[in-house]
XYZ file of C-alpha atoms in Angstrom:
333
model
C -110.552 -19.065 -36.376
C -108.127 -18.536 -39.113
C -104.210 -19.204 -37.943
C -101.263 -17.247 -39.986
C -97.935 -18.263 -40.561
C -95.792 -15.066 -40.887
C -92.406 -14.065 -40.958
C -90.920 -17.269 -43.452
C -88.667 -15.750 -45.716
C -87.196 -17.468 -48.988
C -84.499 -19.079 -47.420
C -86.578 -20.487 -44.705
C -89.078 -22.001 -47.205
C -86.637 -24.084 -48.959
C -85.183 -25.995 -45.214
C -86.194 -29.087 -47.023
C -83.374 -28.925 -49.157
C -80.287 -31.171 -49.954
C -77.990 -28.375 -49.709
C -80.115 -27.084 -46.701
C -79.458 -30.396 -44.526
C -76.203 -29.853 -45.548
C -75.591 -27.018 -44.615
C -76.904 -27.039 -41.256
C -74.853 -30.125 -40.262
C -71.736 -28.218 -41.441
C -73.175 -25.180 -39.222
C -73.883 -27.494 -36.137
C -70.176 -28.956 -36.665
C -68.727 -25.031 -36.761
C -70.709 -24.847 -33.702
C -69.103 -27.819 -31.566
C -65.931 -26.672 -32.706
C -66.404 -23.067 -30.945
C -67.380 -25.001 -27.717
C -64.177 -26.785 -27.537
C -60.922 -25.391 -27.369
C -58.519 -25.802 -29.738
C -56.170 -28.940 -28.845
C -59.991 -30.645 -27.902
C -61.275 -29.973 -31.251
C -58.260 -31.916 -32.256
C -58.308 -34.521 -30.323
C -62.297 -34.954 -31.087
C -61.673 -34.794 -34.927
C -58.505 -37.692 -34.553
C -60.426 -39.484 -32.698
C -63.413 -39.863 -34.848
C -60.989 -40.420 -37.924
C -59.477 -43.174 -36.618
C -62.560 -44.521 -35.205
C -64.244 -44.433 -38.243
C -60.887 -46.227 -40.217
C -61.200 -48.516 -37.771
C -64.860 -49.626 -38.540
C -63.784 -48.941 -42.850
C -60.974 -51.030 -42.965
C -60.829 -53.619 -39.557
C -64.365 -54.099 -38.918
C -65.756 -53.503 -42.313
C -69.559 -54.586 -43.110
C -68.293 -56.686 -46.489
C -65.177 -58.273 -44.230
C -68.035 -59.235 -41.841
C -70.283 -60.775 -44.351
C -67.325 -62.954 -45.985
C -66.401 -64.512 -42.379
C -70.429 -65.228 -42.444
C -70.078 -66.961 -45.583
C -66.793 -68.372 -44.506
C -68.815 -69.853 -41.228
C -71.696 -71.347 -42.791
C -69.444 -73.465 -45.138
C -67.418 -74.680 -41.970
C -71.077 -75.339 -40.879
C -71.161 -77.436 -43.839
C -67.187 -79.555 -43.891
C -66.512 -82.567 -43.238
C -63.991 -83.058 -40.611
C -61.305 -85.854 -40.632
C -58.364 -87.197 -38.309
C -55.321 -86.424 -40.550
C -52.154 -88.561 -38.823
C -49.058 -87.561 -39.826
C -45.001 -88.231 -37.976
C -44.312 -84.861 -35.633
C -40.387 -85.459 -36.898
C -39.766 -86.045 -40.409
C -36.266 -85.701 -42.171
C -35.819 -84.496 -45.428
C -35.921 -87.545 -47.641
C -36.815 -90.311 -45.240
C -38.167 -92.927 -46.887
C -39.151 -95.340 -43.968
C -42.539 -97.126 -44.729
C -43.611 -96.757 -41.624
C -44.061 -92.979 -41.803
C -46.497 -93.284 -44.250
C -50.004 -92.656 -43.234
C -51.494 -95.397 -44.906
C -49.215 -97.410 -43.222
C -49.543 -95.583 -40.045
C -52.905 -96.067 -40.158
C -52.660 -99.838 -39.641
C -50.680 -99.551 -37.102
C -52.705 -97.684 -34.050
C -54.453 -99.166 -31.901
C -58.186 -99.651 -32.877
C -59.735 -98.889 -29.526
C -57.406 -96.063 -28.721
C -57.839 -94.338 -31.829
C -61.746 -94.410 -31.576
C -61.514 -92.736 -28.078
C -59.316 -90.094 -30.138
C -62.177 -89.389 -32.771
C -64.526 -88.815 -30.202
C -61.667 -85.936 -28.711
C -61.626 -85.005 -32.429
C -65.961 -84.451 -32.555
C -65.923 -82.858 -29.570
C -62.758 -80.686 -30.263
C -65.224 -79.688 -33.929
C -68.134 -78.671 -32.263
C -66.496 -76.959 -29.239
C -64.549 -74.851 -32.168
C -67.749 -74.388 -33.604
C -69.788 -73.174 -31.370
C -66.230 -70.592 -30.265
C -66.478 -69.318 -34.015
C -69.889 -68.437 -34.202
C -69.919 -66.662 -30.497
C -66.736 -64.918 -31.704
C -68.281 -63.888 -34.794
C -71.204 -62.509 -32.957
C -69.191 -60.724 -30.536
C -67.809 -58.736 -33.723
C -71.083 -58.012 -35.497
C -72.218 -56.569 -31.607
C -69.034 -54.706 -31.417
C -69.376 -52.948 -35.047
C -72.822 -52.085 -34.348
C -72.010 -50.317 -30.695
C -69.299 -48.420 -32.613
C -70.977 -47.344 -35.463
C -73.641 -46.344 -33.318
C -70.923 -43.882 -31.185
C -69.707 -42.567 -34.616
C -72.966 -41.545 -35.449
C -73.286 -39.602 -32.046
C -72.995 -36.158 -32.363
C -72.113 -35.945 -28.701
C -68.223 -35.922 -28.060
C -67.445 -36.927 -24.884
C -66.618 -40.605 -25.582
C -64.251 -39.139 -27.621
C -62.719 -36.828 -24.814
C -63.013 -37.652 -21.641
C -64.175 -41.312 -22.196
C -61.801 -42.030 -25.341
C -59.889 -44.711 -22.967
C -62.742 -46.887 -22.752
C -63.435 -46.548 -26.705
C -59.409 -47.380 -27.235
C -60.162 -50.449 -24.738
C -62.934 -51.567 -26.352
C -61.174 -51.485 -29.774
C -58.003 -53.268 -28.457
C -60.572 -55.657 -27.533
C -62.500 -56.213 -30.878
C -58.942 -56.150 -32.651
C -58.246 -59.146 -30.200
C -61.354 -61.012 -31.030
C -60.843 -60.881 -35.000
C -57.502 -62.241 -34.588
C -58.596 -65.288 -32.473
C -61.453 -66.075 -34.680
C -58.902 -65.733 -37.613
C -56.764 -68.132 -35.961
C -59.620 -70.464 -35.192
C -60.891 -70.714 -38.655
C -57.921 -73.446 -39.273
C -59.061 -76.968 -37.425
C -56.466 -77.457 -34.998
C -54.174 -80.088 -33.739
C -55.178 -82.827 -30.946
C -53.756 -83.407 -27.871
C -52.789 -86.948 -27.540
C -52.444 -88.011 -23.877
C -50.951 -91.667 -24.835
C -49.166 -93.197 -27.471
C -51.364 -94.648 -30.480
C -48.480 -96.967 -31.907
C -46.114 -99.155 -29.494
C -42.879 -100.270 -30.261
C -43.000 -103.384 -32.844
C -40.366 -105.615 -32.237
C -36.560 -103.781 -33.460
C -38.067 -101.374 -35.274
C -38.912 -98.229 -33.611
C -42.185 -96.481 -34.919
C -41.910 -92.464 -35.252
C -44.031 -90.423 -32.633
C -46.871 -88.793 -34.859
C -49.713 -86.180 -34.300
C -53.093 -85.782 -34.877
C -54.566 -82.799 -36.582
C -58.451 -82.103 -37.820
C -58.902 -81.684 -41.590
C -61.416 -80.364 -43.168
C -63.441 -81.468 -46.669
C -66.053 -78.905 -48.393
C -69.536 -80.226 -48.556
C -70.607 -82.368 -51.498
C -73.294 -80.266 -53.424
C -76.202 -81.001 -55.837
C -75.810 -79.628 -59.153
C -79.113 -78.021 -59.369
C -79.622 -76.951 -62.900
C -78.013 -80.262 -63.819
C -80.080 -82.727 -62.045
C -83.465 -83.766 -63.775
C -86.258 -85.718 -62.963
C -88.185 -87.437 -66.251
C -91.063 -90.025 -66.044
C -89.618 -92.841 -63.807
C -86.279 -91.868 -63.285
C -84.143 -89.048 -62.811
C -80.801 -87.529 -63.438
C -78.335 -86.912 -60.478
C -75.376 -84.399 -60.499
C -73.070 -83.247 -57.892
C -69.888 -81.238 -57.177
C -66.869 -80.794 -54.612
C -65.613 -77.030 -54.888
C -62.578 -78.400 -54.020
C -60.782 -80.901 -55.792
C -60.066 -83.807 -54.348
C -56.074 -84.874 -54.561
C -57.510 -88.749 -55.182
C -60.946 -89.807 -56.333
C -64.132 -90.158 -53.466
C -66.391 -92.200 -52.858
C -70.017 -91.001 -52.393
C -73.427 -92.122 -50.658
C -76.590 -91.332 -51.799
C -79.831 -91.643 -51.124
C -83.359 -91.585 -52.265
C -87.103 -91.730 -50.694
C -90.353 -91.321 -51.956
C -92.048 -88.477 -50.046
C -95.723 -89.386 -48.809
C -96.062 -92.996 -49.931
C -99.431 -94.016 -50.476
C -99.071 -97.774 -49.789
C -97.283 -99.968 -48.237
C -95.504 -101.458 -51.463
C -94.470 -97.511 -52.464
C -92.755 -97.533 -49.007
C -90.262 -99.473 -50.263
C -89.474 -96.823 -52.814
C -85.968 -95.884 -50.802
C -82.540 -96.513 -50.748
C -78.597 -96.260 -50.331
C -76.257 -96.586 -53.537
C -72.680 -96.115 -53.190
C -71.145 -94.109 -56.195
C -67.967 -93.576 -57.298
C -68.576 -90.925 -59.305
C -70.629 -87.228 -59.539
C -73.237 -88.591 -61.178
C -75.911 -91.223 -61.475
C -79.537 -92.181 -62.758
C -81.703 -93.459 -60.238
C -84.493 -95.891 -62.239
C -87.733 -97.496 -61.543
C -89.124 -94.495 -59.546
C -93.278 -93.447 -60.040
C -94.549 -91.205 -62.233
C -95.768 -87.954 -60.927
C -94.411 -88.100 -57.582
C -92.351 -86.294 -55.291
C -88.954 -87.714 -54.301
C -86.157 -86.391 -51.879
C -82.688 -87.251 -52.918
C -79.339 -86.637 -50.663
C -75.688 -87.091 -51.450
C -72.400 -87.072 -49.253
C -69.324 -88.940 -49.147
C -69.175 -92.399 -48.230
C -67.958 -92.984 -44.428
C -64.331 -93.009 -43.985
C -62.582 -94.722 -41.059
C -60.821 -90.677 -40.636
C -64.276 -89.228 -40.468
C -64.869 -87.772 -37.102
C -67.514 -85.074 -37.684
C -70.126 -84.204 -40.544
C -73.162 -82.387 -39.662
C -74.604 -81.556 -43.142
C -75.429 -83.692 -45.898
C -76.894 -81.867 -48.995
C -80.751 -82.890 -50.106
C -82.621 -82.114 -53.094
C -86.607 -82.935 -53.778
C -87.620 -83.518 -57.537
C -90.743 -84.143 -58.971
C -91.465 -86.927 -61.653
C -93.077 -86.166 -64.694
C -96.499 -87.356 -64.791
C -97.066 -91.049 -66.916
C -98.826 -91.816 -70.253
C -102.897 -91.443 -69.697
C -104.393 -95.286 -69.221
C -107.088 -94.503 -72.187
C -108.664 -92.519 -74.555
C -109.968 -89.819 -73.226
C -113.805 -89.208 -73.661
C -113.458 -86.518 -75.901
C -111.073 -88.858 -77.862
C -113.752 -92.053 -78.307
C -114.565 -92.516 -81.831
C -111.943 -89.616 -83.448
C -108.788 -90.790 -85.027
C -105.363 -90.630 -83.095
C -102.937 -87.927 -83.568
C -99.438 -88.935 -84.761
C -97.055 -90.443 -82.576
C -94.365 -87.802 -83.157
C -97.472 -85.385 -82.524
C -98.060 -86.747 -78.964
C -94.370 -86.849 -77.832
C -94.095 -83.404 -78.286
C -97.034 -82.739 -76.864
């Protein structure tokens, strides 16, 4: 049984077209536009403008992506108790008011209760951020996928739900703007107590944040039996840090290479970490040393190098008997 196609003129043979897909969207568009009247086909077309500004300039993809970024390194801070005096005239110079000074005078006990307040207060804020930013990635994508729709009557007769929802979204981005700066803690009781004639300042608590300490990557090199460490704060600190780090050989073989581990404070970006085995695998971490502020730090960078492998213990067998190549000749080799 033979089958024939007939009646497929030239235009109809080239549907597959560009222009052809373009011109039948433009055709399907002239034909909405004869189904509504007038003052609808206005309303439709403003409506889908402003929609679509809406999701170009508010709820843009690349805004999106940089409050991703922005989360992950707040994933990644440090977070400190920051006192400071909640009245302070312009050019006090009582002592007291200092935070150093301030410092030593809270109460121990009381202020410990207050950096647990200031962990929990982190993670809550947190955990807020990252449901807030999900709520706006959801959001964009129900959007988009109504722009896309070639059916109009969200944008007629159910445009006030659409202008709700946006009011809503527009809501959301403004509270996880506000959120992305740690806030201030409620203090329930005074930290510092009258001392004698001299009357101590009220202060307040607020969170701070540091960026994360981070390997430099390219920078840091393992050799034979010891190995090169770099590291980095993208922000730079107003006074110099102390750091922490720490190394451990991965998969020890005995109990003597168990004891290839340890803790060295640094007070600098840098240090060489000796007496480590040849051809081995070691994992190396860095972060700042602990701080009587620090109330919250969930990430610590790591970074796993491998030694290079040690001098052979003899001759080879191919070797016995044959002269030995230079020294310079084996070094480079």
């Amino acid at each position: 049984m033979n089958f024939q196609v007939t009646g497929l003129g030239r235009d109809e043979v080239k549907m597959d077209s560009p222009q052809s897909f373009l011109d039948q969207e433009e055709a399907e568009e002239a034909e909405d536009q004869q189904l509504l009247e007038p003052a609808a086909w206005r309303a439709y077309t403003e409506r889908r403008t402003a929609l679509r500004e809406f999701l170009t300039a508010d709820l843009s993809p690349h805004l999106l992506k940089r409050h991703h970024a922005r989360m992950d390194l707040l994933r990644k801070c440090s977070y400190y108790i920051e006192i400071l005096p909640k009245h302070l005239a312009l050019g006090d110079q009582n002592p007291l008011v200092l935070p150093g000074t301030m410092f030593q005078l809270i109460d121990p006990w009381k202020f410990q209760r207050m950096k647990k307040v200031g962990t929990a207060q982190t993670k809550i804020q947190l955990l807020l951020l990252a449901d807030l930013l999900e709520q706006l990635d959801r959001g964009r994508a129900e959007l988009d996928a109504l722009l896309q729709s070639p059916d109009p009557r969200p944008f007629l007769a159910g445009w006030g739900l659409v202008a709700q929802r946006l009011a809503e979204l527009s809501a959301v981005m403004d509270g996880f703007l506000a959120m992305m700066v740690p806030g201030r803690l409620h203090i329930k009781h005074r930290l510092v107590s009258d001392i004698g004639a001299t009357k101590i300042p009220h202060i307040r608590l607020i969170l701070s944040t540091k960026t994360p300490v981070l390997f430099d990557r390219k920078g840091s090199v393992a050799h034979q039996d010891w190995a090169s460490l770099r590291w980095f704060v993208t922000t730079q600190p107003a006074a110099p840090e102390q750091f922490e780090l720490r190394f451990k050989l991965l998969d020890p073989r005995t109990q003597q290479e168990r004891s290839q581990c340890g803790i060295i404070p640094v007070a600098a970006c840098s240090f060489d970490v000796h007496d480590l085995l040849p051809n081995r695998c070691y994992r190396f971490t860095v972060k700042r040393a602990e701080s009587y502020a620090l109330v919250y730090e969930p990430w610590r960078d790591s970074l796993t190098l491998h030694t290079r492998p040690g001098p052979p213990e003899g001759p080879s067998p191919g070797r016995l008997g044959k002269p030995g190549l230079p020294l310079t000749t084996l070094s480079e080799r």
